[in-house]
Coordinates of C-alpha atoms in Angstrom, one line a residue:
Chain A
X1392 CA 124.8 172.6 12.8
X1393 CA 128.3 172.2 13.6
X1394 CA 130.9 169.3 13.4
X1395 CA 130.0 168.0 17.2
X1396 CA 126.4 168.4 16.7
X1397 CA 126.3 166.3 13.2
X1398 CA 128.4 163.9 15.1
X1399 CA 125.6 163.8 17.9
X1400 CA 123.1 163.6 15.4
X1401 CA 124.5 160.8 13.5
X1402 CA 125.6 159.0 16.7
X1403 CA 121.9 159.4 18.2
X1404 CA 120.6 157.9 14.6
X1405 CA 122.8 155.2 14.9
X1406 CA 121.7 154.2 18.3
X1407 CA 117.9 154.5 17.6
X1408 CA 117.4 152.7 14.2
X1409 CA 116.8 149.2 14.6
X1410 CA 118.6 148.2 11.3
X1411 CA 122.5 149.1 10.5
X1412 CA 122.6 152.3 8.5
X1413 CA 125.0 152.9 5.9
X1414 CA 127.1 156.2 5.5
X1415 CA 125.0 156.9 2.2
X1416 CA 121.6 156.5 4.1
X1417 CA 122.7 158.9 7.2
X1418 CA 123.6 161.3 4.3
X1419 CA 120.3 161.1 2.6
X1420 CA 117.8 160.4 5.0
X1421 CA 119.3 162.8 8.0
X1422 CA 121.3 165.6 6.6
X1423 CA 119.4 168.4 4.8
X1424 CA 120.9 169.3 1.4
X1425 CA 124.4 170.8 1.2
X1426 CA 124.4 170.3 5.0
X1427 CA 127.7 168.3 4.9
X1428 CA 129.5 166.1 2.5
X1429 CA 129.0 162.3 2.2
X1430 CA 133.1 162.4 2.7
X1431 CA 132.3 164.4 6.3
X1432 CA 129.7 161.8 7.4
X1433 CA 132.4 159.0 6.6
X1434 CA 135.1 161.0 8.6
X1435 CA 132.4 161.6 11.8
X1436 CA 131.8 157.5 11.5
X1437 CA 135.6 156.9 11.9
X1438 CA 135.7 159.2 14.4
X1439 CA 132.9 157.3 16.5
X1440 CA 134.6 154.4 15.9
X1441 CA 137.5 155.4 17.7
X1442 CA 135.4 157.2 20.3
X1443 CA 133.8 153.9 21.4
X1444 CA 137.1 151.8 21.3
X1445 CA 137.3 151.8 25.1
X1446 CA 133.5 151.5 25.8
X1447 CA 131.3 148.4 26.4
X1448 CA 129.7 148.9 23.1
X1449 CA 131.5 149.4 19.4
X1450 CA 130.5 150.6 16.6
X1451 CA 131.3 148.3 13.8
X1452 CA 130.4 148.2 9.8
X1453 CA 128.5 144.9 8.9
X1454 CA 127.2 144.4 5.3
X1455 CA 124.3 146.8 5.4
X1456 CA 125.8 149.2 7.2
X1457 CA 126.9 150.8 11.0
X1458 CA 126.0 149.6 13.8
X1459 CA 126.4 149.8 17.7
X1460 CA 126.8 146.2 19.2
X1461 CA 128.0 145.2 22.8
X1462 CA 131.4 143.8 22.6
X1463 CA 131.8 140.2 22.0
X1464 CA 133.6 139.3 25.0
X1465 CA 130.9 140.6 27.0
X1466 CA 128.4 138.2 25.5
X1467 CA 128.5 135.7 28.1
X1468 CA 128.4 137.7 30.9
X1469 CA 125.5 139.6 29.5
X1470 CA 123.6 136.4 29.1
X1471 CA 122.4 136.8 32.7
X1472 CA 120.0 139.3 31.8
X1473 CA 117.9 136.9 29.9
X1474 CA 118.8 133.7 32.2
X1475 CA 115.6 131.7 32.4
X1476 CA 114.5 130.2 35.8
X1477 CA 115.3 126.1 35.5
X1478 CA 112.1 124.2 34.7
X1479 CA 111.4 121.4 37.0
X1480 CA 111.2 117.7 36.2
X1481 CA 108.2 115.5 36.0
X1482 CA 106.8 112.9 38.9
X1483 CA 107.6 110.2 36.4
X1484 CA 111.3 111.1 36.1
X1485 CA 111.7 111.7 39.9
X1486 CA 110.2 108.2 40.6
X1487 CA 112.3 106.7 37.9
X1488 CA 115.4 108.0 39.3
X1489 CA 114.5 107.3 42.9
X1490 CA 113.8 103.4 42.0
X1491 CA 117.2 103.4 40.3
X1492 CA 118.8 105.2 43.1
X1493 CA 117.1 103.2 45.8
X1494 CA 116.8 99.6 43.9
X1495 CA 119.9 99.7 41.9
X1496 CA 120.8 97.6 39.8
X1497 CA 117.2 97.4 38.2
X1498 CA 116.0 97.0 34.9
X1499 CA 113.7 99.2 32.9
X1500 CA 111.2 96.2 33.1
X1501 CA 111.6 95.8 36.6
X1502 CA 110.9 100.0 37.3
X1503 CA 107.6 99.5 34.9
X1504 CA 106.5 96.5 37.1
X1505 CA 107.1 98.4 40.3
X1506 CA 105.2 101.6 39.0
X1507 CA 102.6 99.8 37.0
X1508 CA 103.4 102.2 34.0
X1509 CA 106.5 102.2 31.1
X1510 CA 109.2 104.2 31.4
X1511 CA 109.4 106.8 28.5
X1512 CA 112.7 106.6 26.8
X1513 CA 113.2 110.2 26.7
X1514 CA 113.1 109.9 30.9
X1515 CA 116.2 107.5 31.0
X1516 CA 117.5 109.6 28.0
X1517 CA 117.6 113.0 30.4
X1518 CA 118.8 111.1 33.3
X1519 CA 121.7 109.8 31.2
X1520 CA 122.5 113.1 29.9
X1521 CA 122.6 114.6 33.1
X1522 CA 125.0 111.8 34.1
X1523 CA 123.0 110.5 37.0
X1524 CA 122.5 107.3 36.1
X1525 CA 124.5 104.6 34.1
X1526 CA 124.1 101.0 32.7
X1527 CA 126.5 98.6 34.7
X1528 CA 125.7 95.4 32.9
X1529 CA 122.7 93.4 31.8
X1530 CA 120.5 91.1 33.5
X1531 CA 120.9 87.5 32.5
X1532 CA 117.4 86.8 31.6
X1533 CA 115.7 86.6 28.2
X1534 CA 116.5 89.6 26.5
X1535 CA 119.5 90.6 28.6
X1536 CA 117.9 93.9 29.8
X1537 CA 120.4 96.6 30.5
X1538 CA 120.8 97.0 34.7
X1539 CA 120.7 100.4 35.7
X1540 CA 122.5 102.5 38.6
X1541 CA 123.3 105.8 40.1
X1542 CA 126.5 107.3 39.2
X1543 CA 129.4 109.2 41.2
X1544 CA 128.1 112.6 39.5
X1545 CA 124.6 111.7 41.1
X1546 CA 126.2 111.5 44.6
X1547 CA 128.3 115.0 43.6
X1548 CA 125.2 116.6 42.7
X1549 CA 123.1 115.8 45.6
X1550 CA 126.1 116.4 47.7
X1551 CA 126.4 112.9 49.0
X1552 CA 129.8 111.2 49.6
X1553 CA 127.6 107.7 50.2
X1554 CA 124.2 106.4 49.1
X1555 CA 123.9 105.5 52.7
X1556 CA 123.4 108.9 53.5
X1557 CA 120.1 109.2 51.8
X1558 CA 117.3 109.1 54.1
X1559 CA 116.3 105.4 54.9
X1560 CA 112.8 104.8 53.7
X1561 CA 113.1 101.4 53.0
X1562 CA 110.8 100.1 56.0
X1563 CA 107.5 101.2 56.1
X1564 CA 106.7 100.5 59.5
X1565 CA 103.3 100.6 61.6
X1566 CA 103.3 104.4 61.6
X1567 CA 104.4 105.0 57.4
X1568 CA 101.8 102.3 56.4
X1569 CA 99.0 104.5 58.0
X1570 CA 100.4 107.2 56.7
X1571 CA 100.6 105.6 53.4
X1572 CA 96.7 104.6 53.8
X1573 CA 95.5 107.8 54.6
X1574 CA 97.3 109.4 51.4
X1575 CA 95.8 106.6 49.7
X1576 CA 92.3 107.0 51.1
X1577 CA 92.7 110.8 50.2
X1578 CA 93.9 109.9 46.7
X1579 CA 91.0 107.8 46.1
X1580 CA 88.1 110.1 47.5
Chain B
X77 CA 74.4 177.7 3.2
X78 CA 74.7 181.0 2.8
X79 CA 72.0 181.8 5.0
X80 CA 73.7 180.0 7.9
X81 CA 76.7 181.3 7.1
X82 CA 75.3 184.7 8.2
X83 CA 74.7 183.6 11.9
X84 CA 76.3 185.1 14.4
X85 CA 78.9 182.8 15.6
X86 CA 78.8 184.8 18.9
X87 CA 78.4 188.1 21.0
X88 CA 80.8 190.3 22.5
X89 CA 79.4 192.6 25.2
X90 CA 75.9 192.2 23.7
X91 CA 77.2 192.9 19.9
X92 CA 77.0 190.1 17.5
X93 CA 80.2 188.8 15.5
X94 CA 79.4 187.7 12.2
X95 CA 83.1 186.7 11.4
X96 CA 84.3 183.3 12.7
X97 CA 86.3 183.8 15.7
X98 CA 90.0 184.8 14.3
X99 CA 92.1 182.8 16.2
X100 CA 90.2 179.5 15.6
X101 CA 90.9 178.2 12.2
X102 CA 87.5 176.8 10.7
X103 CA 87.7 175.8 7.0
X104 CA 84.6 177.2 5.0
X105 CA 83.5 173.3 4.5
X106 CA 84.3 172.1 7.8
X107 CA 82.4 173.9 10.7
X108 CA 82.6 170.3 12.5
X109 CA 86.3 171.7 13.3
X110 CA 84.5 173.8 16.0
X111 CA 83.3 170.9 17.9
X112 CA 86.8 169.2 17.3
X113 CA 88.6 172.5 18.4
X114 CA 86.7 172.5 21.5
X115 CA 87.3 169.4 23.8
X116 CA 83.8 169.7 25.4
X117 CA 81.5 172.4 26.8
X118 CA 83.9 173.4 29.7
X119 CA 86.5 174.0 26.8
X120 CA 84.2 176.1 24.8
X121 CA 83.1 178.4 28.0
X122 CA 86.5 179.0 29.3
X123 CA 87.0 180.2 25.7
X124 CA 84.6 182.5 25.7
X125 CA 85.7 183.7 29.4
X126 CA 88.9 184.4 27.8
X127 CA 88.1 186.0 24.9
X128 CA 86.8 188.9 26.9
X129 CA 90.3 189.0 29.1
X130 CA 88.0 188.4 32.1
X131 CA 88.8 186.3 35.1
X132 CA 86.8 182.9 35.9
X133 CA 85.6 184.8 39.0
X134 CA 84.4 187.6 37.3
X135 CA 82.3 185.5 34.7
X136 CA 79.4 187.6 33.4
X137 CA 76.9 185.2 33.5
X138 CA 74.4 186.7 31.2
X139 CA 76.8 187.7 28.7
X140 CA 78.6 184.2 28.5
X141 CA 75.3 182.4 28.8
X142 CA 73.8 184.2 25.6
X143 CA 77.4 183.5 23.4
X144 CA 77.2 179.8 24.9
X145 CA 73.8 179.3 23.2
X146 CA 74.6 181.0 20.2
X147 CA 77.4 178.9 19.4
X148 CA 75.2 175.9 20.1
X149 CA 72.5 177.1 18.3
X150 CA 74.5 177.7 15.3
X151 CA 76.2 174.0 15.6
X152 CA 72.5 173.0 15.9
X153 CA 71.5 174.9 12.6
X154 CA 74.8 173.5 10.9
X155 CA 73.1 169.9 11.8
X156 CA 76.6 169.0 13.4
X157 CA 76.1 165.9 15.7
X158 CA 76.4 167.9 18.6
X159 CA 77.3 166.0 21.9
X160 CA 74.5 166.2 24.3
X161 CA 77.0 167.3 26.7
X162 CA 76.6 171.0 25.2
X163 CA 72.9 170.7 25.9
X164 CA 73.3 170.0 29.1
X165 CA 75.8 172.8 30.0
X166 CA 73.6 175.1 28.2
X167 CA 70.7 174.0 30.8
X168 CA 72.9 174.7 33.7
X169 CA 74.0 178.1 32.3
X170 CA 70.4 179.0 32.0
X171 CA 69.5 177.6 35.4
X172 CA 72.0 180.1 36.8
X173 CA 71.0 182.7 34.9
X174 CA 67.2 182.8 36.2
X175 CA 68.1 182.1 39.7
X176 CA 70.2 185.6 39.2
X177 CA 67.4 187.6 38.0
X178 CA 65.3 186.5 41.0
X179 CA 65.2 188.8 43.7
X180 CA 66.6 187.8 46.7
X181 CA 66.7 188.9 50.5
X182 CA 69.4 191.3 51.3
X183 CA 70.9 188.8 54.4
X184 CA 71.3 186.2 52.0
X185 CA 73.9 188.3 49.8
X186 CA 76.4 186.1 50.5
X187 CA 79.4 184.6 48.2
X188 CA 78.6 181.1 49.2
X189 CA 75.2 181.6 47.8
X190 CA 76.4 182.8 44.6
X191 CA 74.5 180.7 42.2
X192 CA 77.7 180.9 40.0
X193 CA 80.1 179.4 42.5
X194 CA 79.5 176.0 41.7
X195 CA 80.3 176.4 38.0
X196 CA 83.2 178.7 38.9
X197 CA 84.7 175.9 41.1
X198 CA 84.3 173.6 38.1
X199 CA 85.7 176.0 35.3
X200 CA 89.0 176.6 37.8
X201 CA 89.4 172.9 38.5
X202 CA 89.1 172.3 34.7
X203 CA 91.4 175.2 34.0
X204 CA 93.8 173.7 36.5
X205 CA 93.4 170.3 34.4
X206 CA 93.8 172.2 31.1
X207 CA 97.2 173.1 32.5
X208 CA 98.1 169.8 34.0
X209 CA 97.7 168.5 30.2
X210 CA 99.7 170.9 28.8
X211 CA 102.8 170.0 31.3
X212 CA 102.6 166.4 30.2
X213 CA 102.2 167.2 26.4
X214 CA 105.5 169.4 26.9
X215 CA 107.2 166.3 28.6
X216 CA 110.0 164.8 26.2
X217 CA 107.9 162.0 24.8
X218 CA 109.3 158.4 24.3
X219 CA 108.8 158.0 20.2
X220 CA 108.0 161.7 19.7
X221 CA 111.3 163.8 21.1
X222 CA 113.3 161.1 22.2
X223 CA 114.2 157.2 21.1
X224 CA 115.4 154.4 22.9
X225 CA 118.8 152.8 22.1
X226 CA 118.8 149.2 20.2
X227 CA 121.8 147.8 20.3
X228 CA 122.6 144.7 19.0
X229 CA 123.7 141.9 20.8
X230 CA 124.8 138.4 21.0
X231 CA 124.0 137.7 24.7
X232 CA 120.9 135.9 23.8
X233 CA 123.1 133.2 22.2
X234 CA 124.7 132.6 25.2
X235 CA 121.6 131.9 27.2
X236 CA 121.7 128.4 28.2
X237 CA 118.6 127.0 30.4
X238 CA 120.0 125.6 33.6
X239 CA 118.7 122.0 34.2
X240 CA 116.2 121.3 36.8
X241 CA 117.4 121.2 40.3
X242 CA 116.3 118.3 42.2
X243 CA 116.6 118.1 46.0
X244 CA 117.1 114.7 48.2
X245 CA 113.5 115.8 49.5
X246 CA 112.3 115.6 45.9
X247 CA 113.6 112.2 45.5
X248 CA 112.9 110.6 48.9
X249 CA 109.2 111.8 48.3
X250 CA 109.0 110.4 44.8
X251 CA 110.2 107.0 46.4
X252 CA 107.9 107.1 49.0
X253 CA 105.3 107.9 46.6
X254 CA 106.1 104.4 44.7
X255 CA 106.2 102.6 47.9
X256 CA 102.5 103.7 48.6
X257 CA 101.5 102.5 45.3
X258 CA 103.6 99.4 46.1
X259 CA 101.5 99.0 49.3
X260 CA 98.3 99.5 47.1
X261 CA 99.3 96.6 44.7
X262 CA 99.9 94.4 47.5
X263 CA 101.6 91.6 45.5
X264 CA 104.7 93.3 44.8
X265 CA 107.0 93.4 47.6
X266 CA 110.1 95.7 48.2
X267 CA 112.4 94.2 50.4
X268 CA 114.3 95.9 53.1
X269 CA 117.9 96.3 52.4
X270 CA 120.6 98.9 53.2
X271 CA 121.1 101.3 50.3
X272 CA 124.8 100.9 50.7
X273 CA 123.9 97.1 49.6
X274 CA 122.4 98.0 46.6
X275 CA 125.0 100.7 45.7
X276 CA 127.3 97.7 46.2
X277 CA 125.2 95.2 44.1
X278 CA 125.7 97.9 41.1
X279 CA 129.5 97.9 41.8
X280 CA 129.8 94.3 41.8
X281 CA 127.8 94.0 38.4
X282 CA 129.8 96.6 36.8
X283 CA 132.9 95.0 37.9
X284 CA 131.9 91.6 36.3
X285 CA 130.9 93.3 33.2
X286 CA 134.6 94.3 32.6
X287 CA 135.9 91.2 33.7
X288 CA 135.0 88.0 33.2
X289 CA 135.2 86.8 36.8
X290 CA 136.7 88.2 40.0
X291 CA 138.0 86.3 43.3
X292 CA 135.5 86.3 45.9
X293 CA 138.3 87.8 48.2
X294 CA 138.9 90.6 45.8
X295 CA 135.5 92.0 46.9
X296 CA 136.4 92.5 50.4
X297 CA 138.6 95.3 51.1
X298 CA 140.5 95.8 54.3
X299 CA 140.2 99.6 54.4
X300 CA 136.5 99.2 54.8
X301 CA 136.5 97.3 57.8
X302 CA 133.9 95.0 59.4
X303 CA 130.9 96.8 58.1
X304 CA 132.2 97.1 54.5
X305 CA 132.7 93.3 54.6
X306 CA 128.9 92.9 55.7
X307 CA 127.9 95.1 52.9
X308 CA 129.9 93.4 50.4
X309 CA 128.5 89.9 51.7
X310 CA 125.1 91.1 51.8
X311 CA 125.4 92.0 48.1
X312 CA 126.9 88.8 46.9
X313 CA 124.0 87.1 48.7
X314 CA 121.5 89.3 47.1
X315 CA 122.9 89.1 43.7
X316 CA 122.8 85.4 43.8
X317 CA 119.3 85.5 45.3
X318 CA 118.1 87.8 42.1
X319 CA 120.2 84.8 39.9
X320 CA 122.4 87.6 38.7
X321 CA 125.4 86.2 39.3
X322 CA 127.0 82.8 40.4
X323 CA 129.5 81.5 42.6
X324 CA 131.8 78.6 41.5
X325 CA 135.0 76.8 42.8
X326 CA 137.9 75.0 40.7
X327 CA 138.8 72.8 43.6
X328 CA 137.9 72.4 47.1
X329 CA 139.4 74.9 49.4
X330 CA 140.6 77.0 46.5
X331 CA 139.2 80.7 46.0
X332 CA 135.6 81.1 45.0
X333 CA 135.3 82.8 41.5
X334 CA 132.2 85.1 40.9
X335 CA 131.0 85.7 37.8
X336 CA 127.7 86.6 35.9
X337 CA 125.4 84.2 35.5
X338 CA 124.6 82.7 32.1
X339 CA 127.6 84.3 30.5
X340 CA 130.2 81.5 31.7
X341 CA 127.5 79.0 30.3
X342 CA 127.3 80.7 27.1
X343 CA 130.9 80.3 26.9
X344 CA 131.1 76.7 28.0
X345 CA 128.9 76.2 25.2
X346 CA 130.7 77.7 22.8
X347 CA 134.2 76.4 24.0
Chain C
X310 CA 137.1 142.1 36.3
X311 CA 138.3 145.2 37.4
X312 CA 136.6 148.6 37.4
X313 CA 136.7 149.4 33.9
X314 CA 135.7 146.2 32.8
X315 CA 132.6 146.2 35.2
X316 CA 131.8 149.8 33.6
X317 CA 132.0 148.3 30.3
X318 CA 129.4 145.5 31.4
X319 CA 127.1 147.6 33.0
X320 CA 127.2 150.0 30.1
X321 CA 126.6 146.9 27.5
X322 CA 124.0 145.8 29.7
X323 CA 121.8 149.1 29.6
X324 CA 122.3 149.6 25.7
X325 CA 121.4 146.0 25.0
X326 CA 118.3 145.4 27.7
X327 CA 114.9 146.8 25.8
X328 CA 113.6 147.8 29.1
X329 CA 115.6 150.6 31.7
X330 CA 117.4 148.4 34.6
X331 CA 117.8 149.7 38.1
X332 CA 120.9 149.9 39.9
X333 CA 119.7 147.2 42.0
X334 CA 118.7 145.0 39.1
X335 CA 122.2 145.2 37.4
X336 CA 123.8 144.6 40.7
X337 CA 121.6 141.2 41.4
X338 CA 121.4 139.8 37.5
X339 CA 124.7 141.2 36.1
X340 CA 126.9 140.8 39.1
X341 CA 128.5 137.5 40.7
X342 CA 128.4 137.3 44.4
X343 CA 130.4 139.9 46.0
X344 CA 131.9 140.9 42.6
X345 CA 131.1 144.6 43.5
X346 CA 128.9 146.4 45.9
X347 CA 125.7 148.1 45.3
X348 CA 127.3 151.8 46.0
X349 CA 130.2 150.7 43.5
X350 CA 127.3 150.1 40.7
X351 CA 126.0 153.3 41.7
X352 CA 129.2 155.3 41.3
X353 CA 129.6 153.5 38.2
X354 CA 126.1 154.5 36.7
X355 CA 127.2 158.5 37.8
X356 CA 130.3 158.3 35.5
X357 CA 128.5 156.7 32.8
X358 CA 126.2 159.4 32.8
X359 CA 129.1 162.0 32.9
X360 CA 131.0 160.0 29.8
X361 CA 127.9 160.9 27.8
X362 CA 127.2 164.0 28.7
X363 CA 128.4 165.3 25.4
X364 CA 127.2 162.9 23.3
X365 CA 123.9 162.3 21.2
X366 CA 122.8 159.8 23.6
X367 CA 122.3 160.2 27.5
X368 CA 121.9 158.1 30.3
X369 CA 119.0 158.9 32.1
X370 CA 117.0 157.8 35.5
X371 CA 113.2 157.1 34.6
X372 CA 110.5 155.3 37.1
X373 CA 111.6 151.8 36.4
X374 CA 115.5 152.2 35.9
X375 CA 118.2 153.9 33.8
X376 CA 118.0 153.9 30.0
X377 CA 120.3 155.3 27.4
X378 CA 118.2 157.5 24.9
X379 CA 118.6 159.9 22.3
X380 CA 119.1 163.6 23.0
X381 CA 115.3 165.3 23.4
X382 CA 116.8 168.5 21.4
X383 CA 117.8 165.6 18.4
X384 CA 114.2 164.5 18.1
X385 CA 112.9 166.4 15.4
X386 CA 116.1 165.9 13.3
X387 CA 115.8 162.0 13.7
X388 CA 112.1 162.0 13.1
X389 CA 113.5 161.9 9.3
X390 CA 114.6 158.8 9.5
X391 CA 110.7 157.0 9.8
X392 CA 108.3 157.6 7.4
X393 CA 105.5 157.7 9.8
X394 CA 105.2 161.2 12.0
X395 CA 104.4 160.1 15.4
X396 CA 101.1 160.4 16.6
X397 CA 99.6 163.5 18.2
X398 CA 97.2 163.1 20.9
X399 CA 93.6 164.9 20.9
X400 CA 93.2 167.7 23.8
X401 CA 90.2 165.3 25.0
X402 CA 92.6 162.3 25.3
X403 CA 95.6 164.7 27.3
X404 CA 92.7 166.1 29.3
X405 CA 91.7 162.7 30.3
X406 CA 95.1 161.6 30.9
X407 CA 95.7 164.9 33.0
X408 CA 92.9 164.0 35.4
X409 CA 94.3 160.3 35.8
X410 CA 97.5 161.7 36.6
X411 CA 97.1 164.7 38.7
X412 CA 93.7 163.3 40.3
X413 CA 94.3 159.7 40.8
X414 CA 93.0 157.4 41.8
X415 CA 89.6 158.6 39.9
X416 CA 86.7 157.4 38.8
X417 CA 85.3 157.8 34.9
X418 CA 82.3 159.4 36.2
X419 CA 84.5 161.9 38.0
X420 CA 86.7 162.7 34.8
X421 CA 83.2 163.6 33.1
X422 CA 82.1 165.7 35.6
X423 CA 85.1 167.9 35.8
X424 CA 85.4 167.6 32.0
X425 CA 81.6 168.1 31.3
X426 CA 81.7 165.7 28.6
X427 CA 81.4 161.8 28.6
X428 CA 84.7 160.4 28.2
X429 CA 84.9 158.2 24.9
X430 CA 86.0 154.4 25.4
X431 CA 88.3 154.9 22.5
X432 CA 90.4 157.1 24.8
X433 CA 90.6 154.8 27.9
X434 CA 91.3 151.7 25.3
X435 CA 94.2 153.9 24.0
X436 CA 95.3 154.7 27.4
X437 CA 95.2 151.3 28.8
X438 CA 96.8 149.9 25.6
X439 CA 99.7 152.4 26.0
X440 CA 100.0 150.9 29.4
X441 CA 99.9 154.7 30.8
X442 CA 97.0 153.8 33.1
X443 CA 95.7 151.2 35.0
X444 CA 92.6 150.2 37.3
X445 CA 93.6 149.9 40.5
X446 CA 90.5 149.1 42.5
X447 CA 87.2 150.2 42.7
X448 CA 85.5 153.1 44.8
X449 CA 82.8 151.8 47.1
X450 CA 79.7 154.1 46.3
X451 CA 76.9 152.1 44.1
X452 CA 78.1 150.7 41.0
X453 CA 81.5 150.5 42.6
X454 CA 83.2 152.3 39.5
X455 CA 86.8 151.4 38.5
X456 CA 89.3 153.7 39.7
X457 CA 92.3 154.8 37.4
X458 CA 95.6 155.7 38.0
X459 CA 99.1 156.3 36.1
X460 CA 101.4 153.6 36.1
X461 CA 105.2 153.2 35.9
X462 CA 105.1 153.1 32.0
X463 CA 103.9 156.5 31.8
X464 CA 106.5 157.9 34.0
X465 CA 108.9 156.2 31.6
X466 CA 107.4 157.1 28.6
X467 CA 107.4 160.8 29.6
X468 CA 111.0 160.7 30.8
X469 CA 109.8 161.2 34.7
X470 CA 111.4 159.2 37.3
X471 CA 108.4 160.4 39.7
X472 CA 105.0 162.0 39.4
X473 CA 106.4 164.9 41.6
X474 CA 108.6 166.0 38.9
X475 CA 105.4 167.2 37.1
X476 CA 104.9 170.9 37.8
X477 CA 102.2 171.2 40.0
X478 CA 98.7 172.4 39.1
X479 CA 96.9 172.1 42.4
X480 CA 97.1 175.8 43.9
X481 CA 95.7 178.4 41.9
X482 CA 96.9 181.3 43.8
X483 CA 97.6 184.8 42.3
X484 CA 100.7 183.9 40.5
X485 CA 99.3 180.5 39.1
X486 CA 96.6 182.3 37.9
X487 CA 98.8 184.6 35.9
X488 CA 100.6 181.7 34.4
X489 CA 97.7 180.0 33.5
X490 CA 96.3 183.4 31.6
X491 CA 99.7 183.7 29.8
X492 CA 99.3 180.0 28.8
X493 CA 95.8 180.6 27.4
X494 CA 97.0 183.9 25.6
X495 CA 100.0 181.9 24.2
X496 CA 97.5 179.4 22.9
X497 CA 95.2 182.3 20.8
X498 CA 98.1 183.7 19.2

């Protein structure tokens, strides 16, 4: 094997091996006796590092040996290869959000009373983390519960300039009631 | 064992062959290898034909049948676990042989009628497949001839799960579901209000959380026009109705002050 | 991103991603809208193939896309990095695979008829575990036997981008027969 072939062999080994390989390992595992000196292997590794200076991957030396890795500055862009699809929110969260939006300012107790079930702290936390709801004050009743309202970010995220742009479904007129009834009947069956 | 080893391993042009076929490596203690060497009766048959450097079409059925049966017999003698498939082929060969030996009317001497035709067709197809197997085996194979690159990357650390998306439709749907439930438990009543009124109520409450009180007039902005004034007024009325705020007037005709309910009372108590 | 950075990004993606990536996938997953055309991506892939012509690894196109792999002629030398020898497949397995590849879609019964021997369940299991074959349907004959076909993974694992890259075995005319004979003679030597 000539110099070029040896370099190709070392290069291929570093790419194929899942763990880093040291110069000693490469020398011992890959080359037959007397084929090349350890110094020569080290020289070829230096050459390879230079070869990859302008490429999307680089040959770096870590504690256990040499390995190829993607350039650090590309990590952010490469992440899109593994990007996951967003998940979905639960019905409970959507209903809580809807009540805060449509019936603000509203206390947790009031939400629970209307929905007939308790509101989990996780839902409130999630909505606050997304900056969609905020506490605007306290209701002056025993316990002084917090009053929740929607935020500007909520309007921004839903591409609204004003809450009044939301479809008005306050009024359950005759038609709606019939629909609601049908829906309930269906649900009960 | 000695007796069994003297069995002819095969026949070439009627002559028994005592030695094992030279091109087959058969360790003395492991004649099973014969079975392993051939992938089946078709393989053995093809081997016997090729051994005589003959073409499949010119297959001498009598010779081949005899040789084939010898092999099978030997395997049986050696008590090798013989696949039934080998016996099936022996039967096929025997049948062809007997049909060939039967005299038949001269007109019917037709290639189509050659009793070997079906076997020849099968052998040809099998030979083609053997060739295909060789083509596949000689392809560079991942794990054997080629290795895939495994390059370390920090990209996964940058992966962020985007938050779920909610559309306006999701929201209105959720709200109408709540309304339906409310209708079901008829004791709740959701009043009809404009959404902008509810929003203004939030704003008033927020403002009052920061300041002790605000002047009634401060809640009306000229830029919002008449509609804005109506919204503010409705919000104040609703907040009063829900006992969330209190209105007070220090002197007659002076500006009305708005403050959160109770807080003022608390303060007056401590004062 | 300029041309060079785009090339580095594509290069890094192909190295980091465990499965091959098609030009379309690279274009869609990696680049933001309007950043580069699909034609440009294909052009950069061609450039990369040229860049790696003299290296220990090469950029090849297989059925499911582009991937970097070690040069086939280095395989033997690289084997010394691993303790275990790669599995060698039996003649019976290869013949079964060849029948499924060349004569697909095919039933187990048809395979047995041509090979003159029953197909062991182990062989089918091994082929399925390697994802080289799959059931594509049922033959509408009594018993509705399953019809087997080869998969994309088969093509990938055998370094093929298309089945047509495999040498033909269909027509056994004079010439072919001579080739077949040569092959058998070689086998006998």
